[in-house]
């Protein structure tokens, strides 16, 4: 494969072509003018220039033709580029520079067959021609062909070696790792000091999973540029080693660190690492300090806030995309041009920013917010199947099933994701039979693990045990997630013996899985079965002694079981042990929207500006409940009461009750109230919310950690009290 490797000095294609420019060119400066336009991404203006000379294009210099093809490549203008190809086809046998430019053009436009035909027809394959083909294969996700082509090259230069490493990085398998190491050992020593080779080699090693080899290479590099640091950081992130990525950033000296924050790709890598480590404050600080706010940087920030359960902040980032840019301009006349520039940037970019927006809206789960924000998505994107699939999921998670169904019926490319999103939406909203019916209509080739999990979950939340059992028994390959969902279904229905049998069946050939025992424990909690809960918890400690952070949630469940049965001493002991260990309990939050503002409440929250009014309204509602005949259920209080507390005051201070009260302060008769909780709704709050909906004749929609509860004005809930 590597017959002989020599250090070829890479000669720029454009410079050589320029030197060989045809003296008979109509305008000797035309190529230079076109290059300036291309460098400034004004590709349409480049083609406007060539159009003025279209009657003489056959006599234009190679330099001009190459610039015209570059503009066509960037615009993906296959028709115009093909026309130029036809006009200069007679030159190809004698010109080594237009040839690779044409291959690059066709590859950029995704026409691999035309590029391949050109390559196969070339009598003399130069390194530039090989390079154009390899680069094109990599761009079109056909790295294997690029690697195969490399084996034909006798004397690869740095550019070719760099492309090989890129191809291996794209595939990222053990086979490619072996090839990368073999080639790196055989290239000239001078190549090893080239920063481009160093960067691509680190990238390949990282993407092939050999972080130790990448670290070893990094440690030997005496002069490290920002791209080398960036490759290391991205590599650590890919390999789920975000802390090491941050440590790598901390090695950068201060002047370079400033430059680092001015490079959007490097900044994105750092922000991604910080967000994955949960350091949202530092990430936001760097984001605000940086002068470079590209769409990729915005996307990383939005994704970061979403994974850290801070969806409202992701919405804030989206809203600031235009505002941040406008604030940099103190000339009002520039604002319109700036707005158009941003719109063009959106249209040129992929749809990631909008997918992030929809994901954030889905996490918030409030219809009014989603409705206003979705209107900002360009109509051209609304027909994209990825956007449509995301919208189905979003509307389902906001409880807006009419909207979810409407989009599902109009999806341009209905696939397994669209079906699964719709099935999951039905399940979340208590429409389990519709979920089952759609699952049965789903094309068999679309059915995968996610589809099985969603339909079984729908059955689980409505008590459709027989249907779930039938579906489960007909699944040929049952993964641990599928087992867990079926165990959850059985446990919710208190069919504990069968649930345990499934666990035993799974563990016959596999290691124990934490989530299966949590499903079993949750079911025992629902039944207030303290003995069974303790037994399950003891087995969890035995099977998973190393999962101390996960045992916290199990301990809280067990404590809640004892509290619900009146054994407050045992419940308190468990809580005290948790406090001694320093374990942190997940804070319960409720999100709602009032007058266009997103409000967030904790239990007994007093941070709201109108907190006093909220508690007055909460007391008023409480009196109405008592007059109606409601008796507060102390079994849902999982801690000892303080001297100044009562059962009523503790339960009335739950976060969703404060959110409900806040809605009634200014508007005594709202038509609908919508709340999103991050924890499961307690039994007393569930009963109370049904009564409030009936007394105040206001529909209340509450999405908790498991499902969506539609509390109707007739005093009923969509879950039929099965939760």
XYZ file of C-alpha atoms in Angstrom:
723
model
C 0.000 0.000 0.000
C 2.713 2.428 0.996
C 5.356 1.794 -1.654
C 7.300 4.895 -0.926
C 6.492 7.935 1.151
C 8.195 11.204 0.354
C 7.648 14.660 1.629
C 5.995 16.435 -1.243
C 5.640 20.159 -0.875
C 1.955 20.755 -1.393
C 1.516 23.337 -4.121
C -1.749 25.219 -3.972
C -3.980 24.273 -6.852
C -5.185 27.800 -7.239
C -1.669 29.318 -7.266
C -0.395 26.907 -9.904
C -3.506 27.436 -11.986
C -3.087 31.168 -11.692
C 0.533 30.974 -12.909
C -0.606 28.966 -15.902
C -3.442 31.382 -16.690
C -4.271 31.774 -20.329
C -2.731 34.975 -21.648
C -5.710 35.348 -23.970
C -8.149 35.819 -21.061
C -10.727 38.551 -21.682
C -9.985 40.138 -18.314
C -6.646 39.309 -16.696
C -7.956 40.600 -13.340
C -11.243 38.711 -13.542
C -9.960 35.683 -11.620
C -8.579 37.854 -8.819
C -11.873 39.720 -8.493
C -13.780 36.432 -8.405
C -11.475 35.035 -5.724
C -12.048 38.077 -3.512
C -15.801 37.579 -3.838
C -15.477 33.859 -3.073
C -13.319 34.564 -0.036
C -16.117 36.817 1.222
C -18.741 34.154 0.463
C -20.386 36.307 -2.187
C -20.783 33.392 -4.560
C -23.737 34.768 -6.503
C -21.741 37.897 -7.342
C -18.888 35.657 -8.497
C -21.219 34.007 -10.973
C -22.619 37.381 -12.029
C -19.086 38.308 -13.085
C -18.626 35.140 -15.107
C -22.037 35.678 -16.711
C -20.789 38.947 -18.180
C -18.181 36.903 -20.055
C -20.331 33.873 -20.839
C -19.872 34.372 -24.580
C -16.113 34.081 -24.122
C -15.946 31.544 -21.298
C -14.130 29.023 -23.492
C -11.179 31.416 -23.648
C -11.234 32.354 -19.965
C -8.200 31.356 -17.942
C -8.058 28.238 -15.790
C -7.879 30.556 -12.798
C -11.264 32.052 -13.741
C -12.829 28.633 -14.403
C -11.645 27.301 -11.038
C -13.152 30.299 -9.222
C -16.435 29.856 -11.099
C -16.539 26.159 -10.169
C -15.808 27.028 -6.542
C -18.826 29.354 -6.476
C -21.000 26.657 -8.064
C -19.722 24.158 -5.480
C -20.615 26.383 -2.547
C -24.068 27.134 -3.972
C -24.616 23.481 -4.952
C -25.555 24.827 -8.404
C -25.269 21.569 -10.325
C -26.841 22.984 -13.490
C -24.495 25.927 -13.915
C -21.423 23.952 -12.927
C -22.279 21.213 -15.419
C -22.636 23.862 -18.133
C -19.146 25.153 -17.363
C -17.887 21.560 -17.486
C -19.343 21.131 -20.974
C -17.724 24.347 -22.195
C -14.234 23.456 -20.968
C -14.324 19.684 -21.550
C -11.820 19.973 -24.405
C -9.181 21.271 -21.957
C -9.385 18.415 -19.474
C -6.855 16.122 -21.142
C -4.255 18.873 -21.139
C -5.063 20.680 -17.886
C -4.266 19.092 -14.510
C -5.936 21.844 -12.468
C -9.510 22.116 -13.740
C -9.847 18.332 -13.422
C -9.708 18.182 -9.600
C -11.830 21.344 -9.399
C -14.574 19.571 -11.372
C -14.317 16.451 -9.202
C -14.612 18.649 -6.125
C -17.653 20.401 -7.625
C -19.540 17.177 -8.327
C -18.668 15.745 -4.919
C -19.879 18.919 -3.207
C -23.181 18.572 -5.079
C -23.460 14.912 -4.061
C -23.108 13.605 -7.619
C -20.579 10.908 -6.801
C -21.174 9.026 -10.060
C -20.159 12.018 -12.210
C -17.069 12.572 -10.077
C -16.203 8.875 -10.311
C -16.655 8.949 -14.091
C -14.268 11.891 -14.380
C -11.728 10.182 -12.148
C -11.906 6.896 -14.059
C -11.474 8.766 -17.343
C -8.335 10.610 -16.287
C -5.231 9.217 -17.958
C -2.806 10.788 -15.511
C -3.978 10.747 -11.912
C -2.105 13.397 -9.958
C -2.087 13.734 -6.183
C -4.503 16.646 -6.534
C -6.959 14.414 -8.396
C -6.604 11.642 -5.805
C -7.041 14.224 -3.065
C -10.220 15.632 -4.618
C -11.719 12.128 -4.810
C -10.753 11.190 -1.251
C -12.077 14.468 0.118
C -15.310 13.968 -1.825
C -15.789 10.444 -0.510
C -15.278 11.659 3.050
C -17.719 14.514 2.561
C -20.345 12.089 1.266
C -19.855 9.671 4.185
C -18.066 7.055 2.093
C -14.809 6.949 4.023
C -14.223 3.283 3.140
C -13.840 4.230 -0.534
C -11.375 6.970 0.399
C -9.283 4.429 2.309
C -9.423 1.979 -0.601
C -8.291 4.744 -2.951
C -5.363 5.559 -0.679
C -3.940 2.091 -1.324
C -3.462 3.030 -5.001
C -1.259 6.039 -4.251
C 2.483 5.494 -4.463
C 3.877 8.655 -2.915
C 1.261 10.314 -0.704
C 2.011 13.811 0.512
C 0.876 15.518 3.704
C -2.474 16.451 2.189
C -3.241 12.823 1.267
C -2.084 11.507 4.660
C -4.270 14.095 6.337
C -7.272 12.898 4.297
C -6.541 9.278 5.180
C -6.598 10.098 8.889
C -9.881 11.979 8.370
C -11.386 8.948 6.627
C -10.282 6.623 9.424
C -11.710 9.036 11.986
C -15.067 8.950 10.220
C -15.300 5.154 10.466
C -13.715 4.925 13.927
C -13.335 1.141 14.124
C -10.497 -1.042 15.393
C -9.512 -1.812 11.803
C -9.056 1.882 11.018
C -7.175 2.403 14.284
C -4.685 -0.249 13.210
C -4.279 1.434 9.819
C -3.768 4.868 11.395
C -1.000 3.538 13.636
C 0.666 1.655 10.785
C 0.692 4.678 8.477
C 1.839 7.063 11.216
C 4.876 4.858 11.848
C 5.875 4.873 8.170
C 5.511 8.525 7.233
C 8.634 10.735 7.116
C 9.714 12.242 10.428
C 9.141 15.731 9.051
C 5.438 14.926 8.728
C 5.196 14.414 12.483
C 6.088 18.056 13.123
C 3.355 19.302 10.790
C 0.496 20.757 12.901
C -2.157 19.644 10.394
C -0.910 16.055 10.525
C -0.677 16.226 14.318
C -4.246 17.501 14.584
C -5.765 14.961 12.189
C -3.805 12.107 13.793
C -5.050 13.036 17.280
C -8.572 13.320 15.896
C -8.346 9.866 14.281
C -6.928 8.212 17.394
C -9.643 9.775 19.546
C -12.494 8.836 17.226
C -11.145 5.294 17.013
C -11.267 5.176 20.811
C -7.556 5.149 21.666
C -7.423 8.084 24.066
C -4.137 6.919 25.599
C -2.340 6.993 22.234
C -3.802 10.423 21.516
C -2.687 11.689 24.929
C 0.792 10.241 24.386
C 1.098 12.012 21.035
C -0.244 15.250 22.510
C 2.349 15.119 25.304
C 5.211 14.872 22.767
C 4.130 17.970 20.843
C 6.247 20.885 22.044
C 4.463 23.638 20.122
C 0.728 23.165 20.364
C -1.644 25.369 18.425
C -5.291 25.877 19.297
C -6.470 23.299 16.773
C -4.405 20.613 18.486
C -5.933 21.574 21.832
C -9.334 21.542 20.157
C -8.805 18.042 18.739
C -7.881 16.751 22.194
C -10.891 18.378 23.799
C -13.324 17.111 21.167
C -11.785 13.664 21.493
C -12.265 13.564 25.241
C -15.872 14.706 24.826
C -16.570 12.000 22.233
C -15.158 9.433 24.643
C -17.296 10.721 27.538
C -14.329 12.267 29.336
C -15.599 15.836 29.636
C -13.556 16.615 32.752
C -10.335 15.810 30.873
C -11.505 18.133 28.109
C -11.821 20.960 30.618
C -8.411 20.118 32.106
C -6.943 20.345 28.603
C -8.432 23.810 28.209
C -6.862 24.850 31.506
C -3.420 24.009 30.056
C -3.771 26.741 27.435
C -1.790 29.869 28.266
C -3.722 33.108 28.721
C -2.996 34.850 25.364
C -3.928 31.681 23.492
C -6.963 31.237 25.715
C -8.285 34.578 24.476
C -7.795 33.403 20.893
C -9.430 30.096 21.797
C -12.585 31.909 22.866
C -12.556 33.722 19.521
C -12.720 30.485 17.515
C -16.288 29.202 17.259
C -15.350 25.534 16.810
C -12.964 25.479 19.753
C -15.333 27.498 21.908
C -18.147 25.074 21.067
C -16.017 22.133 22.221
C -15.227 23.805 25.530
C -18.834 24.838 26.192
C -19.991 21.320 25.336
C -17.549 19.843 27.864
C -18.584 22.259 30.595
C -22.270 21.605 30.016
C -21.774 17.832 30.105
C -20.008 18.253 33.451
C -22.959 20.262 34.731
C -20.924 23.465 35.044
C -23.585 25.673 33.477
C -22.497 28.827 35.322
C -18.922 28.705 33.974
C -20.214 27.828 30.501
C -22.550 30.814 30.504
C -19.752 33.058 31.770
C -17.455 32.026 28.898
C -20.311 32.355 26.422
C -20.985 35.915 27.547
C -17.269 36.807 27.468
C -16.758 35.455 23.976
C -17.172 37.786 21.029
C -17.995 34.910 18.688
C -21.639 33.874 18.859
C -22.257 31.674 15.818
C -25.216 29.351 15.365
C -23.046 26.395 16.387
C -22.164 28.130 19.658
C -25.810 29.028 20.290
C -26.774 25.395 19.593
C -24.232 24.039 22.083
C -25.514 26.414 24.754
C -29.132 25.457 24.090
C -28.342 21.727 24.144
C -26.316 22.207 27.326
C -29.135 23.899 29.184
C -31.559 21.219 27.982
C -29.448 18.304 29.259
C -29.095 20.133 32.580
C -32.890 20.462 32.929
C -32.790 24.207 32.319
C -35.045 24.431 29.267
C -36.244 28.005 29.996
C -32.636 29.196 29.705
C -32.386 27.426 26.340
C -35.391 29.465 25.204
C -33.655 32.628 26.443
C -30.599 31.766 24.327
C -32.798 31.363 21.245
C -34.529 34.688 21.908
C -31.155 36.411 22.244
C -29.763 35.204 18.909
C -30.901 38.318 17.068
C -30.819 40.661 20.063
C -27.137 39.949 20.777
C -26.218 40.857 17.230
C -28.315 44.034 17.217
C -26.706 45.268 20.430
C -23.315 45.170 18.728
C -24.585 47.653 16.138
C -25.089 51.242 17.299
C -26.133 52.344 13.815
C -29.875 51.784 13.459
C -29.607 51.812 9.655
C -27.654 48.551 9.859
C -30.315 46.641 11.772
C -32.403 45.680 8.729
C -29.324 44.448 6.877
C -28.209 42.571 9.988
C -31.619 40.903 10.297
C -31.448 39.769 6.683
C -27.912 38.501 7.274
C -29.111 36.382 10.203
C -31.977 34.980 8.137
C -29.516 34.028 5.414
C -27.256 32.368 7.988
C -30.218 30.338 9.221
C -31.109 29.283 5.705
C -27.542 28.214 4.994
C -27.179 26.307 8.217
C -28.747 23.015 9.154
C -31.861 22.894 11.290
C -30.078 22.111 14.547
C -30.999 25.418 16.167
C -34.704 24.806 15.575
C -34.520 21.203 16.731
C -32.935 22.496 19.952
C -35.728 25.034 20.300
C -38.422 22.379 19.861
C -36.686 20.081 22.368
C -36.591 22.901 24.924
C -40.271 23.650 24.328
C -41.087 19.958 24.753
C -39.228 19.903 28.071
C -41.139 22.955 29.305
C -44.387 21.423 28.063
C -46.566 24.553 28.101
C -48.887 24.947 25.090
C -49.029 28.759 25.067
C -45.235 29.074 25.045
C -44.824 26.423 22.371
C -47.479 27.993 20.174
C -45.827 31.429 20.154
C -42.288 30.102 19.641
C -43.138 27.649 16.853
C -44.460 30.584 14.843
C -40.849 31.795 14.584
C -39.765 28.693 12.653
C -39.554 29.478 8.901
C -42.351 27.819 6.927
C -39.774 26.145 4.681
C -38.478 24.186 7.681
C -41.939 23.091 8.823
C -42.077 20.659 5.905
C -38.815 18.985 6.964
C -39.573 15.523 8.357
C -37.092 15.983 11.224
C -38.857 19.145 12.346
C -42.232 17.430 11.920
C -41.203 14.424 14.018
C -39.911 16.742 16.735
C -43.126 18.755 16.664
C -45.233 15.604 17.086
C -43.254 14.807 20.223
C -43.416 18.407 21.440
C -47.181 18.771 21.009
C -47.670 15.402 22.682
C -45.613 16.546 25.667
C -47.647 19.755 25.905
C -50.867 17.728 25.972
C -51.997 19.101 22.600
C -53.025 15.891 20.904
C -55.044 17.610 18.168
C -51.880 19.374 17.000
C -49.794 16.200 17.291
C -52.314 14.246 15.193
C -52.576 17.038 12.620
C -48.835 17.057 12.006
C -48.601 13.253 12.043
C -51.096 13.104 9.170
C -49.053 15.558 7.095
C -45.506 14.262 7.687
C -43.631 14.320 4.391
C -41.466 11.261 5.131
C -43.205 9.189 7.784
C -40.626 6.909 9.401
C -40.145 4.928 12.603
C -39.380 8.119 14.536
C -42.685 9.719 13.536
C -44.684 6.614 14.444
C -42.871 6.225 17.756
C -43.357 9.904 18.650
C -47.091 9.598 18.021
C -47.419 6.342 19.989
C -45.540 7.911 22.888
C -47.755 11.011 22.739
C -50.888 8.885 22.990
C -49.421 7.019 25.955
C -48.440 10.187 27.819
C -51.939 11.598 27.467
C -53.822 8.533 28.671
C -54.908 7.488 25.165
C -53.441 4.015 25.434
C -55.841 2.200 23.105
C -55.028 4.710 20.355
C -51.337 4.003 21.015
C -51.920 0.257 20.657
C -54.007 0.704 17.492
C -51.313 2.857 15.860
C -48.632 0.364 16.879
C -50.590 -2.399 15.156
C -50.818 -0.291 11.981
C -47.102 0.509 12.060
C -45.113 -1.051 9.171
C -43.112 -3.989 10.511
C -39.849 -2.628 9.153
C -40.325 0.480 11.341
C -40.824 -1.415 14.599
C -37.738 -1.207 16.801
C -36.862 -1.119 20.485
C -38.218 2.423 20.904
C -41.582 1.489 19.411
C -41.908 -1.520 21.721
C -40.962 0.558 24.756
C -43.458 3.317 23.905
C -46.421 0.993 23.337
C -45.626 -1.057 26.463
C -45.283 2.168 28.436
C -48.684 3.299 27.148
C -50.179 0.016 28.359
C -48.373 0.383 31.681
C -49.925 3.776 32.438
C -53.456 2.566 31.714
C -53.329 -0.887 33.268
C -53.599 -2.750 29.952
C -51.641 -5.696 31.315
C -53.103 -8.374 29.027
C -52.354 -6.369 25.870
C -48.848 -5.543 27.104
C -48.229 -9.196 27.916
C -49.339 -10.224 24.404
C -47.054 -7.653 22.753
C -44.126 -8.566 25.003
C -44.456 -12.301 24.328
C -44.290 -11.684 20.573
C -41.048 -9.695 20.704
C -38.260 -11.869 19.308
C -35.317 -9.904 20.739
C -36.024 -8.487 24.183
C -33.534 -5.888 25.414
C -33.091 -4.836 29.032
C -35.147 -1.688 28.369
C -38.030 -3.737 26.975
C -37.869 -6.048 30.005
C -37.856 -3.034 32.338
C -40.930 -1.503 30.696
C -42.867 -4.763 30.979
C -41.796 -5.162 34.612
C -43.013 -1.610 35.236
C -46.382 -2.492 33.674
C -46.786 -5.547 35.904
C -45.593 -3.708 39.017
C -48.042 -0.838 38.519
C -50.801 -3.437 38.367
C -49.401 -5.082 41.531
C -48.639 -8.320 39.652
C -45.389 -8.638 41.573
C -44.845 -12.394 41.238
C -44.869 -12.227 37.448
C -42.675 -9.127 37.502
C -40.148 -10.971 39.669
C -40.283 -13.958 37.304
C -39.291 -11.674 34.429
C -36.354 -10.349 36.446
C -35.259 -13.916 37.222
C -35.658 -14.862 33.567
C -33.512 -11.931 32.445
C -30.831 -12.533 35.080
C -30.451 -16.144 34.000
C -28.269 -14.891 31.141
C -27.508 -11.294 32.141
C -26.229 -9.195 34.995
C -28.876 -7.504 37.200
C -30.213 -4.194 35.889
C -30.899 -1.321 38.275
C -33.970 0.065 36.472
C -35.847 -3.245 36.755
C -35.625 -3.154 40.539
C -36.619 0.524 40.604
C -39.748 -0.345 38.599
C -40.544 -3.104 41.090
C -39.913 -0.788 44.051
C -42.122 1.951 42.555
C -44.958 -0.537 42.217
C -44.536 -1.622 45.836
C -44.556 2.060 46.850
C -47.865 2.570 45.023
C -49.329 -0.342 46.984
C -47.836 0.989 50.247
C -46.308 -2.453 50.794
C -43.509 -1.802 53.285
C -42.307 -5.409 53.630
C -42.000 -5.929 49.884
C -40.362 -2.520 49.458
C -37.758 -3.285 52.127
C -37.055 -6.673 50.542
C -36.539 -5.111 47.112
C -34.341 -2.357 48.546
C -32.140 -4.893 50.362
C -31.605 -6.777 47.113
C -30.720 -3.529 45.350
C -28.018 -2.779 47.926
C -26.650 -6.283 47.443
C -26.657 -6.186 43.630
C -25.573 -2.571 43.175
C -23.322 -1.536 46.084
C -21.290 0.756 43.824
C -24.308 2.793 42.670
C -24.433 4.970 45.765
C -25.915 8.006 44.014
C -28.654 5.865 42.471
C -29.426 4.269 45.825
C -30.446 7.725 47.028
C -33.603 7.678 44.887
C -34.367 4.137 46.071
C -33.879 5.207 49.695
C -36.299 8.098 49.234
C -38.892 5.728 47.761
C -38.478 3.363 50.707
C -38.767 6.257 53.151
C -41.961 7.380 51.417
C -43.418 3.877 51.754
C -42.821 3.828 55.512
C -44.225 7.353 55.848
C -47.349 6.389 53.892
C -47.979 3.468 56.270
C -47.566 5.692 59.321
C -44.149 4.367 60.334
C -42.566 7.815 60.563
C -39.725 6.580 62.771
C -38.304 4.320 60.056
C -38.946 6.959 57.425
C -37.102 9.534 59.514
C -34.174 7.182 60.142
C -33.723 6.632 56.416
C -33.829 10.375 55.787
C -31.274 11.016 58.523
C -28.914 8.446 57.011
C -29.227 10.198 53.664
C -28.411 13.553 55.239
C -25.346 12.114 56.996
C -24.070 10.699 53.712
C -24.339 14.119 52.092
C -26.657 12.781 49.409
C -28.737 15.415 47.657
C -32.429 14.938 47.042
C -33.830 16.115 43.727
C -35.644 19.403 44.253
C -39.271 19.386 43.131
C -40.125 22.133 40.636
C -43.288 23.251 38.867
C -43.164 25.425 35.737
C -46.074 27.447 34.379
C -46.710 30.472 32.167
C -48.586 33.610 33.186
C -48.861 36.706 30.973
C -46.146 35.437 28.646
C -43.624 34.840 31.433
C -42.264 31.467 32.517
C -42.614 31.069 36.290
C -40.949 28.399 38.388
C -42.048 27.292 41.857
C -40.503 25.101 44.533
C -42.380 23.666 47.478
C -43.155 26.480 49.961
C -41.524 28.944 47.564
C -41.607 32.586 48.640
C -39.327 34.046 45.969
C -42.095 35.284 43.683
C -42.688 39.088 43.806
C -46.365 38.445 44.574
C -45.708 35.617 46.983
C -48.011 37.063 49.662
C -50.935 37.205 47.220
C -50.203 33.659 46.057
C -50.402 32.282 49.610
C -53.609 34.219 50.287
C -55.152 32.637 47.197
C -53.806 29.210 48.206
C -55.539 29.605 51.591
C -58.760 30.641 49.856
C -58.619 27.535 47.663
C -57.899 25.388 50.724
C -61.040 26.679 52.462
C -63.102 25.862 49.370
C -61.688 22.331 49.397
C -62.498 21.836 53.081
C -66.044 23.142 52.543
C -66.356 20.695 49.663
C -65.453 17.899 52.071
C -61.829 17.212 51.208
C -59.683 15.776 53.988
C -55.940 16.254 53.624
C -54.068 12.955 53.412
C -51.108 12.913 55.807
C -49.721 9.718 54.250
C -48.240 11.877 51.472
C -46.116 13.820 53.954
C -42.778 12.042 54.040
C -41.072 13.912 56.888
C -41.863 14.900 60.483
C -43.908 18.078 60.863
C -42.202 21.150 62.294
C -43.807 22.845 65.344
C -45.264 25.640 63.189
C -46.606 23.282 60.499
C -49.882 21.459 59.942
C -50.832 18.714 57.497
C -52.782 21.314 55.531
C -49.944 23.865 55.391
C -47.399 21.299 54.203
C -49.589 19.873 51.441
C -50.885 23.288 50.340
C -47.277 24.409 49.920
C -46.522 21.844 47.216
C -45.108 23.510 44.120
C -48.016 22.771 41.749
C -50.543 24.188 44.239
C -48.609 27.451 44.401
C -48.532 27.533 40.593
C -52.303 26.972 40.453
C -52.912 29.720 43.009
C -50.733 32.150 41.033
C -53.031 31.779 38.023
C -56.105 32.849 39.995
C -54.641 36.097 41.378
C -55.402 38.370 38.419
C -57.701 36.143 36.382
C -60.471 34.698 38.509
C -61.804 32.567 35.660
C -58.985 31.222 33.490
C -60.101 28.684 30.904
C -57.045 26.496 31.283
C -54.022 26.218 33.572
C -50.967 24.242 32.509
C -48.138 23.078 34.761
C -45.058 20.910 34.248
C -43.538 19.083 37.253
C -40.209 17.293 37.391
C -41.464 14.813 40.021
C -44.458 12.500 40.258
C -47.630 14.207 41.479
C -48.615 13.090 44.980
C -51.965 11.456 45.660
C -53.341 14.354 47.700
C -52.422 16.915 45.030
C -54.066 14.696 42.421
C -57.350 14.555 44.341
C -57.218 18.265 45.134
C -56.567 19.286 41.516
C -59.603 17.310 40.331
C -61.752 19.202 42.826
C -60.263 22.617 41.937
C -60.930 22.000 38.232
C -64.577 21.262 39.054
C -65.103 24.056 41.605
C -63.412 26.763 39.545
C -64.637 25.323 36.196
C -61.129 25.511 34.779
C -59.341 22.718 32.952
C -55.964 22.013 34.538
C -53.218 20.113 32.729
C -50.328 18.799 34.807
C -47.415 16.918 33.299
C -45.441 15.088 35.956
C -42.364 12.875 35.676
C -44.389 9.969 34.265
C -47.379 11.223 32.289
C -49.818 14.051 31.553
C -52.911 14.504 33.704
C -55.848 16.309 32.092
C -58.091 17.448 34.937
C -61.495 18.207 33.440
C -64.214 20.531 34.719
C -66.383 17.503 35.572
C -63.895 16.578 38.292
C -62.352 13.649 36.435
C -58.763 13.013 35.325
C -57.622 11.461 32.065
C -55.557 8.900 34.001
C -58.712 7.524 35.679
C -56.743 7.649 38.946
C -54.341 4.964 37.670
C -50.967 6.542 38.305
